[in-house]
Amino acid sequence: MRFIAAIKKECLILLRDKAGLAILFIMPLFLITIMSLIQDAPFKDYKENKIPIVYVDNDKDSLGSIIEKGLVNSGIFSVITEIDGTAANDENTKQSVARGEYRLGIIIPEGATKTMNKNVENRVDKMLANFGMAEKDSTVFQSDSIQLIILFDPAAKIAFRSSVSSTLDKFITRTEMETMLLIFSQKLGEASGIKQEAAIESRPLITLKEIQANDSKVAELLTNSVQHNVPAWAIFAMFYIVIPLASSMIKEREEGSALRLLIIPGSYMTCLYGKIFIYTIVCLIQFILMMMVGIYILPLLGLPAFEIGHNFIALVLMIIACALAATGYGFMVGSIFNSHHQAMVFGSVSVVILSAIGGVLVPVYVMPGIMQNISIISPLNWSLNGLNNVFLRQTDFTALVPDMLKLLGFFVVMILLSAKFNQMKKYK
Amino acid sequence: MSAAISIENLVHRYKDAEQVAVNDISLEIKEGEIFGLLGPNGAGKTTTISILSGLLKPMQGKVTIHGFDVTLQIDESKKLIGVVPQEIALYPTLTANENLEFFGSMYGIQKAALKDKIKNYLNLFGLENTGKKRVEQFSGGMKRRLNLIASLLHDPKILILDEPTASVDVQSRNLIIEFLRDLNKKGTTILYTSHYLEEAENLCTEIAIIDEGKIVIQGSPQQIIGSQPGFDNLETIFLKLTEKKLRD
Ligand SMILES: Nc1ncnc2c1ncn2[C@@H]1O[C@H](COP(=O)(O)OP(=O)(O)OP(=O)(O)O)[C@@H](O)[C@H]1O
Ligand SMILES: [Mg+2]
């Protein structure tokens, strides 16, 4: 069989190309190990370092303690109530935040609970009055607003300010609503107050969602250096196949063996398909090796082990789609360029750019908004996204289909483009 | 004898080139001939061969191989020819055996038959001990001989050779020439280019000298020498017809 012969030839050439093998297998292993080690600390910071918030509770009543509990439970803030050994008060809080020692301070005014309760009670009374009586209450309802003071470090970014403000806002609205409900039901004499209070406190008052990217679970899991770097650099290595693949195609043309193939009827295309086949297999082997490093080697270096998820069929299909896309890309570069130099420079620079855009160097969710939008043009992003779907989100197969189709579509487009260029080369 | 190769009004100009490489050439190479296509550097020999082997699409003209049009019936015409390219066309990191096995398989030759053939040819060309050696470790002459073998494996009816004896020693050259003569006796038509005029004069049954893409003279070596009074060998006639200036 001609196809078998083509594959055998490709294997032999590949196995004898020591530098090519190093690029294919050794380089990515180093990349994964080194990047996981380097990024271990920053990832931990991202996950574990909380924003210190100076908390001055002049209220010393239920609203003050509900907010404090909420802040603590949020997981975003670490609540500080002492500055340099003395209890935080209005003065020293203002000063230390202004000096930038803390980025954030919150002062709950005296009597905040009382004010809130009064407001709520007024409102409830008015509502009950509206329900129960035909004639309207003539007294105008006056509510004193609670002046909650948020202090920001002058250097804090606007985005940070607004997200903290809106989080606190939601907080207070919610507390207000809950207090209102409580008083409402107390007044109606239906349920016991104690039971209600317990119910309120057990509710989570603030969630991570308001501040972090919308996909909180993934964000949380991804804030682990290994979980990001292993698939990211495995994909990078796969696409880096552009170098050995394009180089092998150009070499074949330079050495003249391509000429001989063109003279043998039908053999040129057979060989090109053989190449695509072999390099796709190489991509798969590469990927499996990378996963093994993540699972077995990285833990030996004190890093967490790589989580591979449970859906193996989805994983295999996803990897094949990635491998085809990567091989297709290399094939296209090898078809377009005539010199090694051009292909190497274009190939490596383009893969680095596509991987930066695609979230290999830093995860997409920590990129600025514009870059997050741009990232969707990179096939490395589709690959990474699809694989993370398998590894982290544990989604079912249908969720992978869009990325898989994009990768396969990319492969087809690359092959068609290459065919065009190969045709042009043939009849120069 | 019928025409093995027929070339009618062939014109080819490379993209971006100012001059035409092949300028209205018409030739007929009969079955059983050893045809020598001679000419100085840049005359258009390789271009003509590339068109014959289906590597280049001619701008104008019609080329057939045993009646098959090389641009329309590419596969049929390719099957009839074996082409020995001017440059070595082998995989340097593969061994001689691996190269021959691969190209033989690409021609669809059965494995057992192929193994026998390879062994015979390697013996014939004095490469019997180098089958397991990588081509990159071969000398220039060894590479040329292997380059030739790789084009013979499928027993082509027509063998086209572009300077098969360039840069090889006398022993190798004689071996190759004797081999071609033998092959021709067994019925293979041969088209060959060379810069060695004496070699061509001895080997060829028919010769065409081309210069700047045009045929300058054509005939058997004896006819050509006879047609030029005062000249008694091909080389002097060649120099007279193509003049002494250097070509590119
Ligand atoms: N790829 C190409 N692109 C442009 N011009 C070319 C190309 N190949 C050859 N030529 C030009 O076409 C003409 C014929 O070249 P060709 O290679 O056919 O000559 P040749 O007779 O084989 O010469 P030589 O004896 O040196 O091998 C030359 O002028 C050459 O410069
Ligand atoms: Mg030539």
XYZ file of C-alpha atoms in Angstrom, chain B residues 5-192:
188
model
C 7.687 11.346 -27.719
C 6.228 13.990 -29.970
C 6.750 17.695 -29.316
C 4.951 20.236 -31.480
C 5.619 23.971 -31.388
C 6.503 23.959 -27.716
C 6.856 27.379 -26.089
C 7.480 28.084 -22.426
C 8.308 31.206 -20.521
C 8.781 31.110 -16.728
C 6.780 33.506 -14.617
C 8.641 36.815 -14.210
C 11.239 35.790 -16.815
C 12.006 38.176 -19.653
C 13.075 35.577 -22.188
C 11.274 32.467 -23.280
C 13.094 29.346 -22.054
C 11.755 27.144 -24.814
C 11.012 28.908 -28.069
C 8.916 26.937 -30.544
C 10.561 23.538 -30.435
C 9.218 20.623 -32.497
C 10.759 17.160 -32.149
C 9.878 13.578 -32.678
C 11.665 10.876 -30.722
C 11.057 7.452 -32.177
C 10.635 4.290 -30.203
C 13.983 2.569 -29.640
C 16.116 5.647 -30.183
C 18.770 7.053 -27.917
C 18.068 10.713 -28.385
C 20.586 13.316 -27.230
C 19.304 16.776 -26.402
C 22.404 18.930 -26.321
C 22.957 22.589 -25.731
C 24.867 25.104 -23.615
C 23.769 26.175 -20.129
C 20.346 27.745 -20.125
C 19.472 26.389 -23.562
C 16.163 25.002 -22.298
C 16.977 21.296 -21.886
C 15.725 20.924 -18.323
C 12.670 23.029 -19.113
C 11.779 20.717 -21.995
C 12.238 17.659 -19.769
C 10.112 19.214 -17.020
C 7.313 19.678 -19.495
C 7.671 16.101 -20.720
C 7.441 14.807 -17.159
C 4.370 16.845 -16.339
C 6.131 19.140 -13.855
C 5.566 22.250 -15.917
C 2.542 23.261 -17.890
C 3.702 24.581 -21.269
C 2.460 27.975 -22.383
C 1.919 26.745 -25.929
C 2.329 23.606 -27.944
C 1.419 19.972 -27.679
C 3.481 17.197 -26.166
C 2.486 13.540 -26.315
C 4.090 10.382 -24.969
C 3.036 7.323 -26.924
C 0.014 9.323 -27.898
C -0.911 10.507 -24.394
C -1.055 14.263 -23.981
C 1.211 15.240 -21.053
C -1.121 17.987 -19.854
C -4.415 16.174 -20.355
C -3.540 12.529 -19.704
C -0.982 13.204 -17.026
C -1.155 9.893 -15.203
C -1.076 7.754 -18.353
C 1.874 9.606 -19.775
C 3.746 9.620 -16.461
C 3.440 5.859 -16.155
C 5.389 5.365 -19.366
C 8.394 7.401 -18.406
C 11.195 7.222 -15.896
C 12.837 10.552 -15.196
C 16.309 10.996 -13.742
C 16.368 14.617 -12.578
C 19.402 16.824 -13.041
C 19.647 17.344 -9.278
C 19.749 14.429 -6.854
C 16.154 13.668 -5.849
C 16.472 11.353 -2.865
C 15.936 11.514 0.894
C 19.382 12.137 2.394
C 18.550 10.756 5.841
C 17.169 7.514 4.471
C 19.408 4.653 3.411
C 19.781 3.584 -0.198
C 17.485 0.626 0.416
C 14.880 2.740 2.168
C 14.884 5.296 -0.633
C 14.481 2.663 -3.322
C 11.848 0.748 -1.365
C 9.883 3.916 -0.844
C 9.952 5.152 -4.425
C 9.322 1.632 -5.700
C 6.242 1.346 -3.481
C 5.059 4.692 -4.768
C 5.116 3.136 -8.236
C 3.004 0.338 -6.832
C 5.626 -2.385 -7.296
C 5.035 -5.579 -5.299
C 7.245 -5.895 -2.263
C 9.016 -9.162 -3.151
C 9.658 -8.163 -6.764
C 10.869 -4.792 -5.565
C 13.380 -6.320 -3.151
C 14.868 -8.442 -5.952
C 15.064 -5.505 -8.295
C 16.756 -3.307 -5.742
C 19.329 -5.967 -5.034
C 20.072 -6.482 -8.720
C 20.398 -2.806 -9.516
C 22.579 -2.104 -6.492
C 24.857 -4.924 -7.646
C 24.869 -3.683 -11.208
C 25.879 -0.171 -10.163
C 28.480 -1.260 -7.640
C 26.437 -0.210 -4.621
C 25.845 -3.681 -3.206
C 27.587 -2.895 0.091
C 25.981 0.459 0.635
C 22.310 -0.485 0.778
C 22.206 0.204 4.511
C 24.123 3.449 4.305
C 22.353 6.785 4.422
C 22.381 8.706 1.187
C 23.882 11.765 2.895
C 27.024 9.690 3.474
C 27.324 8.846 -0.233
C 29.870 10.392 -2.593
C 28.578 12.490 -5.489
C 29.051 9.645 -7.966
C 27.269 7.148 -5.729
C 24.341 9.532 -5.354
C 24.100 9.906 -9.138
C 24.002 6.148 -9.616
C 21.329 5.767 -6.948
C 19.386 8.657 -8.463
C 19.355 6.698 -11.693
C 18.263 3.428 -10.085
C 15.332 5.156 -8.389
C 13.954 6.057 -11.816
C 14.292 2.573 -13.262
C 12.422 0.445 -10.747
C 9.102 0.510 -12.604
C 10.663 -0.533 -15.950
C 9.634 2.564 -17.902
C 9.220 2.334 -21.668
C 11.009 5.650 -21.995
C 13.883 6.768 -19.800
C 14.550 10.486 -19.666
C 17.866 11.516 -18.123
C 18.939 15.074 -17.401
C 22.749 15.086 -17.332
C 23.153 11.648 -15.747
C 26.913 11.782 -16.130
C 27.527 15.269 -14.742
C 30.193 15.404 -12.033
C 30.981 11.686 -11.946
C 34.354 10.038 -12.534
C 35.247 8.231 -15.739
C 34.564 4.793 -14.293
C 31.082 5.761 -13.165
C 30.399 7.498 -16.431
C 31.408 4.482 -18.500
C 29.282 2.249 -16.310
C 26.251 4.486 -16.788
C 26.775 4.783 -20.544
C 27.169 1.026 -20.948
C 24.070 0.485 -18.888
C 22.041 2.877 -21.044
C 23.236 1.148 -24.184
C 22.169 -2.233 -22.763
C 18.838 -0.913 -21.628
C 18.215 0.506 -25.085
C 19.045 -2.841 -26.666
C 16.338 -4.389 -24.499
C 13.845 -1.938 -25.989
C 13.832 1.165 -23.796
C 13.695 4.483 -25.596
C 16.165 6.951 -24.112
C 16.160 10.722 -24.095
C 19.203 12.189 -22.496
